[in-house]
C-alpha cells in the first residue's frame, strides 16, 4: 500500500495534477471491482464510502404511496440503519427484523421498496443468506441492497446473485485504505435509477464542464459524484490486485481452515462465539471486551470489540500459528471470557 501511495506522490512531483491519468486510474479501479464481483465495469460506480453509495442509491428511490417500506436487519452497520431512518423524512417506514430469512420473509411484502442485508455482521460475524433474502425481495418486487463490506475479498460474491445493488469498500478484506468504496448494480438497473445526489463525475461527459442540464451518465457512472478519491484509488487498485492474484475462493478455503481451528480451540476454552454460520470474522463473547482487546494487544494481537465481543478477523496472510497465538492469549485471559 505504501508503494501505491508513493506512486501517487511521485506523479505529483513529476507532473502536478495528472487529471487524465487519475481518470484512467479511476477506471482501473472500476474494472478491478467489476472483475471481483463478476460485474461489468459499466455497472459499477466508484464511491468514497458505503454511506455515500447508499445515500446515492436512496436518492434515486421514491418512498411515497403504498410502497414506502425499507426492511433492514438488526445486524446492519449503523450507516445503513441511519440512512434508512433518514428516509422517514421522505415518507419511508423502516421495519427492523431479526437477521434470518424467515424474519425477512415475514416482513417483506408489496409495501416494501427496499430490503437491506449485510453480508457479514460487523458485530456478530454472522454470514447472512443474502441469496435467499434476495429471492424474497424479488418475489415482492422490492429492490435488494447488500452491504458486503465485512466479507468481500474473503468470501466469493457474484453481485448479480447477491442483490440488485452490492456495496462495499477497501478498508477490510480488500487490503487497502479508508476513503474508497464501490457500488455494483444489477445489469439493466441503472436505467431505472436517477439519483438526485450527484456531481460532475456523474455527467454524460465530465470534460464538457456544462452547467445547462442534469445529464446522468448512461452507465453506473451516474452514481459517481465529485472528484474521485485518487490517492485511495492507487491503494485500492493495488489491494484488489493482491486479492485477485490469490483468488477469493482460495482465500475463503484458507480462512475457513483458520476459523475452524479457532472455533475448535475456543470450544476447548469454554468460550462463546457470538454467531453462526461464520465467515472471516469471529466474535468472542467477553465480560469486558475493551479490557480483552487491551489484554491481547500485549501479545501483539490486533483486535477490536463490538457489542461485548472481541472481534478476530482472519485473512490470507494469517497462519495456523497466528490462531494458536490468539488461543494462548485468550487462555491467559480466561477471566475476561463470557
Ligand atoms: C458492514 C459495514 N458497512 C459499512 C462500513 C463502513 O461504511 P462507510 O464506508 O460509510 O464508512 C463498515 C465499516 O466498518 C462495515 O463494517
mmCIF file of C-alpha atoms and ligand atoms in Angstrom:
data_model
loop_
_atom_site.group_PDB
_atom_site.id
_atom_site.type_symbol
_atom_site.label_atom_id
_atom_site.label_comp_id
_atom_site.label_asym_id
_atom_site.label_seq_id
_atom_site.Cartn_x
_atom_site.Cartn_y
_atom_site.Cartn_z
ATOM 1 C CA UNK A 1 0.000 0.000 0.000
ATOM 2 C CA UNK A 2 2.890 2.313 0.796
ATOM 3 C CA UNK A 3 4.260 1.732 -2.716
ATOM 4 C CA UNK A 4 0.898 2.638 -4.240
ATOM 5 C CA UNK A 5 0.734 5.937 -2.310
ATOM 6 C CA UNK A 6 4.314 6.686 -3.274
ATOM 7 C CA UNK A 7 3.421 6.182 -6.953
ATOM 8 C CA UNK A 8 0.670 8.783 -6.497
ATOM 9 C CA UNK A 9 3.071 11.236 -4.828
ATOM 10 C CA UNK A 10 5.747 10.611 -7.478
ATOM 11 C CA UNK A 11 3.181 11.580 -10.125
ATOM 12 C CA UNK A 12 2.530 14.832 -8.254
ATOM 13 C CA UNK A 13 6.260 15.572 -8.083
ATOM 14 C CA UNK A 14 6.745 14.963 -11.778
ATOM 15 C CA UNK A 15 3.552 16.251 -13.385
ATOM 16 C CA UNK A 16 1.383 18.027 -10.796
ATOM 17 C CA UNK A 17 -2.320 17.240 -11.052
ATOM 18 C CA UNK A 18 -2.467 14.448 -13.640
ATOM 19 C CA UNK A 19 -6.189 14.590 -14.371
ATOM 20 C CA UNK A 20 -6.193 12.251 -17.336
ATOM 21 C CA UNK A 21 -4.080 9.686 -15.559
ATOM 22 C CA UNK A 22 -6.314 9.965 -12.493
ATOM 23 C CA UNK A 23 -9.409 9.294 -14.576
ATOM 24 C CA UNK A 24 -7.608 6.301 -16.081
ATOM 25 C CA UNK A 25 -6.731 5.026 -12.548
ATOM 26 C CA UNK A 26 -10.346 5.506 -11.528
ATOM 27 C CA UNK A 27 -11.419 3.360 -14.495
ATOM 28 C CA UNK A 28 -8.804 0.772 -13.489
ATOM 29 C CA UNK A 29 -10.408 0.646 -10.014
ATOM 30 C CA UNK A 30 -13.865 0.281 -11.578
ATOM 31 C CA UNK A 31 -12.631 -2.621 -13.721
ATOM 32 C CA UNK A 32 -10.948 -4.271 -10.729
ATOM 33 C CA UNK A 33 -14.104 -4.060 -8.587
ATOM 34 C CA UNK A 34 -16.163 -5.332 -11.510
ATOM 35 C CA UNK A 35 -13.913 -8.360 -12.005
ATOM 36 C CA UNK A 36 -14.022 -9.085 -8.271
ATOM 37 C CA UNK A 37 -17.828 -9.073 -8.303
ATOM 38 C CA UNK A 38 -18.425 -10.738 -11.684
ATOM 39 C CA UNK A 39 -19.971 -7.483 -12.934
ATOM 40 C CA UNK A 40 -19.413 -5.258 -15.973
ATOM 41 C CA UNK A 41 -17.439 -2.046 -15.339
ATOM 42 C CA UNK A 42 -20.425 -0.093 -16.697
ATOM 43 C CA UNK A 43 -22.485 -1.412 -13.779
ATOM 44 C CA UNK A 44 -20.002 -0.276 -11.115
ATOM 45 C CA UNK A 45 -19.799 3.159 -9.501
ATOM 46 C CA UNK A 46 -16.738 4.487 -7.671
ATOM 47 C CA UNK A 47 -17.589 5.829 -4.225
ATOM 48 C CA UNK A 48 -15.777 7.321 -1.266
ATOM 49 C CA UNK A 49 -17.726 5.311 1.327
ATOM 50 C CA UNK A 50 -20.613 2.907 1.696
ATOM 51 C CA UNK A 51 -22.509 5.807 3.242
ATOM 52 C CA UNK A 52 -22.116 7.847 0.047
ATOM 53 C CA UNK A 53 -23.142 4.853 -2.075
ATOM 54 C CA UNK A 54 -26.266 4.076 -0.054
ATOM 55 C CA UNK A 55 -27.244 7.747 0.130
ATOM 56 C CA UNK A 56 -26.871 7.981 -3.654
ATOM 57 C CA UNK A 57 -28.985 4.867 -4.115
ATOM 58 C CA UNK A 58 -31.857 6.004 -1.886
ATOM 59 C CA UNK A 59 -31.765 9.422 -3.553
ATOM 60 C CA UNK A 60 -32.929 7.583 -6.692
ATOM 61 C CA UNK A 61 -35.859 5.925 -4.907
ATOM 62 C CA UNK A 62 -39.266 7.267 -4.005
ATOM 63 C CA UNK A 63 -40.847 6.368 -0.703
ATOM 64 C CA UNK A 64 -44.322 7.644 -1.449
ATOM 65 C CA UNK A 65 -47.653 5.849 -1.542
ATOM 66 C CA UNK A 66 -48.164 2.179 -0.838
ATOM 67 C CA UNK A 67 -44.581 1.051 -1.482
ATOM 68 C CA UNK A 68 -42.685 3.025 1.118
ATOM 69 C CA UNK A 69 -41.092 0.437 3.407
ATOM 70 C CA UNK A 70 -37.429 -0.276 3.984
ATOM 71 C CA UNK A 71 -36.694 -3.621 5.623
ATOM 72 C CA UNK A 72 -33.357 -3.874 7.436
ATOM 73 C CA UNK A 73 -31.942 -6.369 9.925
ATOM 74 C CA UNK A 74 -30.655 -5.706 13.398
ATOM 75 C CA UNK A 75 -27.186 -6.659 12.095
ATOM 76 C CA UNK A 76 -26.866 -3.729 9.670
ATOM 77 C CA UNK A 77 -23.925 -1.383 10.013
ATOM 78 C CA UNK A 78 -25.031 1.903 11.634
ATOM 79 C CA UNK A 79 -24.742 3.864 8.409
ATOM 80 C CA UNK A 80 -27.302 1.664 6.630
ATOM 81 C CA UNK A 81 -29.765 1.880 9.537
ATOM 82 C CA UNK A 82 -29.301 5.621 9.904
ATOM 83 C CA UNK A 83 -29.686 6.326 6.179
ATOM 84 C CA UNK A 84 -32.825 4.160 6.153
ATOM 85 C CA UNK A 85 -34.286 6.169 9.034
ATOM 86 C CA UNK A 86 -33.296 9.437 7.343
ATOM 87 C CA UNK A 87 -35.692 8.408 4.559
ATOM 88 C CA UNK A 88 -38.543 8.709 7.084
ATOM 89 C CA UNK A 89 -38.263 12.427 6.301
ATOM 90 C CA UNK A 90 -39.198 11.480 2.704
ATOM 91 C CA UNK A 91 -42.135 9.244 3.634
ATOM 92 C CA UNK A 92 -40.390 5.924 4.274
ATOM 93 C CA UNK A 93 -41.277 3.500 7.025
ATOM 94 C CA UNK A 94 -38.432 1.385 8.402
ATOM 95 C CA UNK A 95 -39.026 -2.178 9.557
ATOM 96 C CA UNK A 96 -36.221 -3.849 11.516
ATOM 97 C CA UNK A 97 -36.109 -7.642 11.626
ATOM 98 C CA UNK A 98 -34.022 -10.431 13.093
ATOM 99 C CA UNK A 99 -31.145 -11.415 10.827
ATOM 100 C CA UNK A 100 -32.586 -14.541 9.207
ATOM 101 C CA UNK A 101 -34.516 -15.238 6.003
ATOM 102 C CA UNK A 102 -37.664 -16.295 7.939
ATOM 103 C CA UNK A 103 -37.867 -12.913 9.648
ATOM 104 C CA UNK A 104 -37.254 -11.125 6.349
ATOM 105 C CA UNK A 105 -39.962 -13.284 4.739
ATOM 106 C CA UNK A 106 -42.472 -12.195 7.361
ATOM 107 C CA UNK A 107 -41.686 -8.506 6.794
ATOM 108 C CA UNK A 108 -41.287 -8.237 3.001
ATOM 109 C CA UNK A 109 -44.457 -7.658 1.038
ATOM 110 C CA UNK A 110 -45.944 -5.420 -1.664
ATOM 111 C CA UNK A 111 -45.351 -2.391 0.582
ATOM 112 C CA UNK A 112 -41.578 -2.975 0.523
ATOM 113 C CA UNK A 113 -39.487 -0.627 -1.620
ATOM 114 C CA UNK A 114 -36.035 -1.624 -0.389
ATOM 115 C CA UNK A 115 -34.575 -4.588 1.502
ATOM 116 C CA UNK A 116 -31.119 -4.244 3.040
ATOM 117 C CA UNK A 117 -28.935 -7.036 4.331
ATOM 118 C CA UNK A 118 -25.352 -7.073 5.402
ATOM 119 C CA UNK A 119 -23.312 -9.978 4.019
ATOM 120 C CA UNK A 120 -21.418 -10.456 7.290
ATOM 121 C CA UNK A 121 -22.473 -8.801 10.506
ATOM 122 C CA UNK A 122 -19.859 -6.377 11.793
ATOM 123 C CA UNK A 123 -20.937 -7.098 15.369
ATOM 124 C CA UNK A 124 -21.559 -10.862 15.473
ATOM 125 C CA UNK A 125 -19.679 -12.213 12.436
ATOM 126 C CA UNK A 126 -22.844 -13.985 11.210
ATOM 127 C CA UNK A 127 -22.962 -14.606 7.457
ATOM 128 C CA UNK A 128 -26.380 -13.725 6.086
ATOM 129 C CA UNK A 129 -28.056 -15.853 3.444
ATOM 130 C CA UNK A 130 -28.279 -12.897 1.069
ATOM 131 C CA UNK A 131 -29.262 -15.008 -1.935
ATOM 132 C CA UNK A 132 -32.339 -16.317 -0.067
ATOM 133 C CA UNK A 133 -33.238 -12.812 1.095
ATOM 134 C CA UNK A 134 -32.772 -11.517 -2.464
ATOM 135 C CA UNK A 135 -35.229 -14.174 -3.655
ATOM 136 C CA UNK A 136 -37.820 -12.838 -1.192
ATOM 137 C CA UNK A 137 -37.230 -9.245 -2.296
ATOM 138 C CA UNK A 138 -37.601 -10.192 -5.958
ATOM 139 C CA UNK A 139 -40.782 -12.139 -5.300
ATOM 140 C CA UNK A 140 -42.383 -8.949 -3.978
ATOM 141 C CA UNK A 141 -40.873 -6.502 -6.471
ATOM 142 C CA UNK A 142 -38.610 -4.841 -3.888
ATOM 143 C CA UNK A 143 -35.038 -3.707 -4.520
ATOM 144 C CA UNK A 144 -32.313 -5.527 -2.590
ATOM 145 C CA UNK A 145 -29.207 -3.829 -1.201
ATOM 146 C CA UNK A 146 -26.305 -5.910 0.102
ATOM 147 C CA UNK A 147 -23.600 -4.368 2.263
ATOM 148 C CA UNK A 148 -20.676 -6.646 1.537
ATOM 149 C CA UNK A 149 -18.043 -4.675 3.426
ATOM 150 C CA UNK A 150 -17.251 -7.336 6.031
ATOM 151 C CA UNK A 151 -16.907 -10.174 3.553
ATOM 152 C CA UNK A 152 -15.936 -9.130 0.023
ATOM 153 C CA UNK A 153 -12.343 -10.195 -0.570
ATOM 154 C CA UNK A 154 -12.627 -13.207 1.732
ATOM 155 C CA UNK A 155 -15.969 -14.611 0.525
ATOM 156 C CA UNK A 156 -16.707 -15.013 -3.207
ATOM 157 C CA UNK A 157 -19.589 -12.711 -4.163
ATOM 158 C CA UNK A 158 -21.223 -12.617 -7.564
ATOM 159 C CA UNK A 159 -23.042 -9.311 -7.422
ATOM 160 C CA UNK A 160 -25.997 -10.271 -9.622
ATOM 161 C CA UNK A 161 -26.762 -13.313 -7.434
ATOM 162 C CA UNK A 162 -26.444 -11.436 -4.143
ATOM 163 C CA UNK A 163 -28.661 -8.435 -4.769
ATOM 164 C CA UNK A 164 -29.740 -5.634 -7.067
ATOM 165 C CA UNK A 165 -27.111 -3.358 -5.552
ATOM 166 C CA UNK A 166 -23.948 -4.550 -3.795
ATOM 167 C CA UNK A 167 -21.785 -2.079 -1.905
ATOM 168 C CA UNK A 168 -18.506 -2.394 -0.055
ATOM 169 C CA UNK A 169 -15.191 -0.702 0.472
ATOM 170 C CA UNK A 170 -11.472 -1.306 0.612
ATOM 171 C CA UNK A 171 -10.546 -0.995 4.289
ATOM 172 C CA UNK A 172 -11.359 -4.553 5.356
ATOM 173 C CA UNK A 173 -10.681 -7.618 3.197
ATOM 174 C CA UNK A 174 -9.526 -5.704 0.108
ATOM 175 C CA UNK A 175 -6.239 -4.760 1.773
ATOM 176 C CA UNK A 176 -6.371 -1.046 1.059
ATOM 177 C CA UNK A 177 -7.248 2.281 2.536
ATOM 178 C CA UNK A 178 -10.104 4.245 4.038
ATOM 179 C CA UNK A 179 -11.874 6.529 1.573
ATOM 180 C CA UNK A 180 -12.670 4.191 -1.327
ATOM 181 C CA UNK A 181 -15.823 2.180 -1.871
ATOM 182 C CA UNK A 182 -17.887 0.749 -4.706
ATOM 183 C CA UNK A 183 -21.423 0.075 -5.749
ATOM 184 C CA UNK A 184 -22.338 -2.662 -8.248
ATOM 185 C CA UNK A 185 -25.748 -2.556 -9.890
ATOM 186 C CA UNK A 186 -27.670 -5.411 -11.471
ATOM 187 C CA UNK A 187 -27.351 -5.203 -15.294
ATOM 188 C CA UNK A 188 -30.162 -3.048 -16.655
ATOM 189 C CA UNK A 189 -30.996 -1.472 -13.285
ATOM 190 C CA UNK A 190 -29.079 1.725 -13.889
ATOM 191 C CA UNK A 191 -31.591 2.906 -16.498
ATOM 192 C CA UNK A 192 -34.335 2.757 -13.862
ATOM 193 C CA UNK A 193 -32.455 4.805 -11.261
ATOM 194 C CA UNK A 194 -31.912 8.541 -11.474
ATOM 195 C CA UNK A 195 -30.034 9.741 -8.394
ATOM 196 C CA UNK A 196 -30.541 13.300 -7.177
ATOM 197 C CA UNK A 197 -27.400 13.049 -5.071
ATOM 198 C CA UNK A 198 -24.943 13.715 -7.862
ATOM 199 C CA UNK A 199 -21.911 15.647 -9.140
ATOM 200 C CA UNK A 200 -19.900 16.449 -12.224
ATOM 201 C CA UNK A 201 -18.286 12.998 -12.473
ATOM 202 C CA UNK A 202 -21.808 11.610 -12.896
ATOM 203 C CA UNK A 203 -22.391 13.695 -16.028
ATOM 204 C CA UNK A 204 -22.683 12.219 -19.515
ATOM 205 C CA UNK A 205 -19.292 13.786 -20.261
ATOM 206 C CA UNK A 206 -17.263 15.064 -17.335
ATOM 207 C CA UNK A 207 -14.951 17.021 -19.632
ATOM 208 C CA UNK A 208 -17.862 19.051 -21.115
ATOM 209 C CA UNK A 209 -17.969 21.206 -17.966
ATOM 210 C CA UNK A 210 -21.558 22.199 -18.816
ATOM 211 C CA UNK A 211 -23.980 23.834 -16.389
ATOM 212 C CA UNK A 212 -27.102 23.791 -18.554
ATOM 213 C CA UNK A 213 -28.635 20.441 -17.624
ATOM 214 C CA UNK A 214 -28.601 17.393 -15.385
ATOM 215 C CA UNK A 215 -27.436 14.626 -17.711
ATOM 216 C CA UNK A 216 -26.901 11.444 -15.698
ATOM 217 C CA UNK A 217 -24.373 9.158 -17.389
ATOM 218 C CA UNK A 218 -25.957 6.180 -19.172
ATOM 219 C CA UNK A 219 -23.881 3.760 -17.050
ATOM 220 C CA UNK A 220 -23.426 3.323 -13.288
ATOM 221 C CA UNK A 221 -21.071 6.312 -13.517
ATOM 222 C CA UNK A 222 -24.256 8.322 -12.819
ATOM 223 C CA UNK A 223 -23.645 7.353 -9.193
ATOM 224 C CA UNK A 224 -20.080 8.699 -9.201
ATOM 225 C CA UNK A 225 -20.253 12.196 -7.773
ATOM 226 C CA UNK A 226 -17.321 14.555 -7.276
ATOM 227 C CA UNK A 227 -13.572 14.267 -7.837
ATOM 228 C CA UNK A 228 -12.687 10.617 -7.255
ATOM 229 C CA UNK A 229 -10.632 9.758 -4.144
ATOM 230 C CA UNK A 230 -7.476 9.498 -6.238
ATOM 231 C CA UNK A 231 -4.801 8.567 -3.644
ATOM 232 C CA UNK A 232 -7.067 5.862 -2.237
ATOM 233 C CA UNK A 233 -7.701 4.587 -5.737
ATOM 234 C CA UNK A 234 -3.977 3.904 -6.169
ATOM 235 C CA UNK A 235 -4.032 1.851 -2.959
ATOM 236 C CA UNK A 236 -7.348 0.220 -3.858
ATOM 237 C CA UNK A 237 -6.133 -0.985 -7.252
ATOM 238 C CA UNK A 238 -3.057 -2.471 -5.562
ATOM 239 C CA UNK A 239 -5.097 -4.126 -2.784
ATOM 240 C CA UNK A 240 -7.734 -5.629 -5.064
ATOM 241 C CA UNK A 241 -4.881 -6.776 -7.336
ATOM 242 C CA UNK A 242 -3.393 -8.812 -4.477
ATOM 243 C CA UNK A 243 -6.774 -10.362 -3.734
ATOM 244 C CA UNK A 244 -7.327 -11.211 -7.398
ATOM 245 C CA UNK A 245 -3.865 -12.751 -7.603
ATOM 246 C CA UNK A 246 -4.525 -15.005 -4.611
ATOM 247 C CA UNK A 247 -8.093 -15.750 -5.758
ATOM 248 C CA UNK A 248 -11.101 -15.280 -3.487
ATOM 249 C CA UNK A 249 -12.145 -18.990 -3.479
ATOM 250 C CA UNK A 250 -8.624 -19.955 -2.342
ATOM 251 C CA UNK A 251 -8.697 -17.215 0.306
ATOM 252 C CA UNK A 252 -12.071 -18.460 1.508
ATOM 253 C CA UNK A 253 -10.752 -22.003 1.831
ATOM 254 C CA UNK A 254 -7.646 -20.869 3.721
ATOM 255 C CA UNK A 255 -9.678 -18.662 6.054
ATOM 256 C CA UNK A 256 -12.220 -21.425 6.647
ATOM 257 C CA UNK A 257 -9.426 -23.701 7.897
ATOM 258 C CA UNK A 258 -8.192 -21.000 10.272
ATOM 259 C CA UNK A 259 -11.704 -20.245 11.543
ATOM 260 C CA UNK A 260 -12.336 -23.943 12.191
ATOM 261 C CA UNK A 261 -9.092 -24.159 14.159
ATOM 262 C CA UNK A 262 -10.011 -21.058 16.156
ATOM 263 C CA UNK A 263 -13.560 -22.233 16.876
ATOM 264 C CA UNK A 264 -12.339 -25.687 17.990
ATOM 265 C CA UNK A 265 -9.818 -24.054 20.341
ATOM 266 C CA UNK A 266 -12.456 -21.690 21.688
ATOM 267 C CA UNK A 267 -14.740 -24.649 22.436
ATOM 268 C CA UNK A 268 -11.914 -26.222 24.462
ATOM 269 C CA UNK A 269 -11.562 -22.967 26.390
ATOM 270 C CA UNK A 270 -15.308 -22.889 27.004
ATOM 271 C CA UNK A 271 -15.546 -19.541 25.148
ATOM 272 C CA UNK A 272 -18.743 -18.492 23.431
ATOM 273 C CA UNK A 273 -18.838 -17.460 19.753
ATOM 274 C CA UNK A 274 -21.475 -14.807 19.021
ATOM 275 C CA UNK A 275 -22.937 -16.251 15.821
ATOM 276 C CA UNK A 276 -23.119 -18.914 13.181
ATOM 277 C CA UNK A 277 -22.528 -19.557 10.286
ATOM 278 C CA UNK A 278 -19.191 -17.781 10.222
ATOM 279 C CA UNK A 279 -17.125 -16.152 7.514
ATOM 280 C CA UNK A 280 -13.771 -14.495 8.223
ATOM 281 C CA UNK A 281 -14.893 -12.619 11.350
ATOM 282 C CA UNK A 282 -15.160 -14.427 14.684
ATOM 283 C CA UNK A 283 -16.740 -12.561 17.576
ATOM 284 C CA UNK A 284 -15.972 -13.986 21.011
ATOM 285 C CA UNK A 285 -18.197 -13.078 23.946
ATOM 286 C CA UNK A 286 -16.442 -11.273 26.764
ATOM 287 C CA UNK A 287 -17.310 -9.952 30.206
ATOM 288 C CA UNK A 288 -15.244 -6.840 29.406
ATOM 289 C CA UNK A 289 -14.482 -6.606 25.673
ATOM 290 C CA UNK A 290 -12.386 -3.357 25.807
ATOM 291 C CA UNK A 291 -10.205 -4.916 28.539
ATOM 292 C CA UNK A 292 -9.824 -8.080 26.446
ATOM 293 C CA UNK A 293 -8.747 -6.033 23.377
ATOM 294 C CA UNK A 294 -6.075 -4.373 25.553
ATOM 295 C CA UNK A 295 -5.030 -7.714 27.057
ATOM 296 C CA UNK A 296 -4.493 -9.457 23.705
ATOM 297 C CA UNK A 297 -2.664 -6.374 22.389
ATOM 298 C CA UNK A 298 0.083 -7.204 24.886
ATOM 299 C CA UNK A 299 0.639 -10.350 22.799
ATOM 300 C CA UNK A 300 0.806 -8.258 19.583
ATOM 301 C CA UNK A 301 -2.696 -9.266 18.530
ATOM 302 C CA UNK A 302 -4.579 -6.501 16.765
ATOM 303 C CA UNK A 303 -8.276 -6.956 17.500
ATOM 304 C CA UNK A 304 -11.296 -4.788 18.137
ATOM 305 C CA UNK A 305 -14.523 -5.065 20.076
ATOM 306 C CA UNK A 306 -18.204 -4.594 19.351
ATOM 307 C CA UNK A 307 -21.257 -5.492 21.327
ATOM 308 C CA UNK A 308 -19.489 -7.209 24.277
ATOM 309 C CA UNK A 309 -17.385 -9.331 21.934
ATOM 310 C CA UNK A 310 -13.751 -9.476 20.917
ATOM 311 C CA UNK A 311 -13.513 -9.427 17.111
ATOM 312 C CA UNK A 312 -10.863 -11.600 15.495
ATOM 313 C CA UNK A 313 -10.682 -11.249 11.765
ATOM 314 C CA UNK A 314 -8.728 -13.757 9.679
ATOM 315 C CA UNK A 315 -7.393 -13.325 6.186
ATOM 316 C CA UNK A 316 -4.999 -14.683 3.585
ATOM 317 C CA UNK A 317 -1.873 -13.536 5.422
ATOM 318 C CA UNK A 318 -2.798 -15.302 8.686
ATOM 319 C CA UNK A 319 -1.414 -18.700 9.634
ATOM 320 C CA UNK A 320 -2.325 -21.564 11.963
ATOM 321 C CA UNK A 321 0.399 -20.218 14.246
ATOM 322 C CA UNK A 322 -1.454 -16.883 14.465
ATOM 323 C CA UNK A 323 -4.596 -18.733 15.528
ATOM 324 C CA UNK A 324 -2.643 -20.634 18.196
ATOM 325 C CA UNK A 325 -1.187 -17.332 19.434
ATOM 326 C CA UNK A 326 -4.726 -15.949 19.797
ATOM 327 C CA UNK A 327 -5.883 -19.069 21.636
ATOM 328 C CA UNK A 328 -2.893 -18.986 24.006
ATOM 329 C CA UNK A 329 -3.538 -15.334 24.746
ATOM 330 C CA UNK A 330 -7.220 -15.993 25.411
ATOM 331 C CA UNK A 331 -6.298 -18.843 27.718
ATOM 332 C CA UNK A 332 -4.130 -16.458 29.738
ATOM 333 C CA UNK A 333 -7.060 -14.018 29.834
ATOM 334 C CA UNK A 334 -9.746 -16.598 30.520
ATOM 335 C CA UNK A 335 -11.322 -14.462 33.231
ATOM 336 C CA UNK A 336 -12.399 -11.964 30.551
ATOM 337 C CA UNK A 337 -14.282 -14.577 28.500
ATOM 338 C CA UNK A 338 -18.044 -14.700 28.992
HETATM 339 C C1 LIG B 1 -20.639 -3.721 7.293
HETATM 340 C C2 LIG B 1 -20.020 -2.370 7.134
HETATM 341 N N1 LIG B 1 -20.582 -1.481 6.294
HETATM 342 C C3 LIG B 1 -20.054 -0.247 6.115
HETATM 343 C C4 LIG B 1 -18.912 0.129 6.789
HETATM 344 C C5 LIG B 1 -18.309 1.472 6.577
HETATM 345 O O1 LIG B 1 -19.160 2.380 5.992
HETATM 346 P P1 LIG B 1 -18.564 3.735 5.364
HETATM 347 O O2 LIG B 1 -17.789 3.315 4.154
HETATM 348 O O3 LIG B 1 -19.726 4.548 5.050
HETATM 349 O O4 LIG B 1 -17.694 4.345 6.401
HETATM 350 C C6 LIG B 1 -18.291 -0.761 7.653
HETATM 351 C C7 LIG B 1 -17.086 -0.351 8.375
HETATM 352 O O5 LIG B 1 -16.641 -0.948 9.296
HETATM 353 C C8 LIG B 1 -18.868 -2.031 7.836
HETATM 354 O O6 LIG B 1 -18.314 -2.912 8.667
#
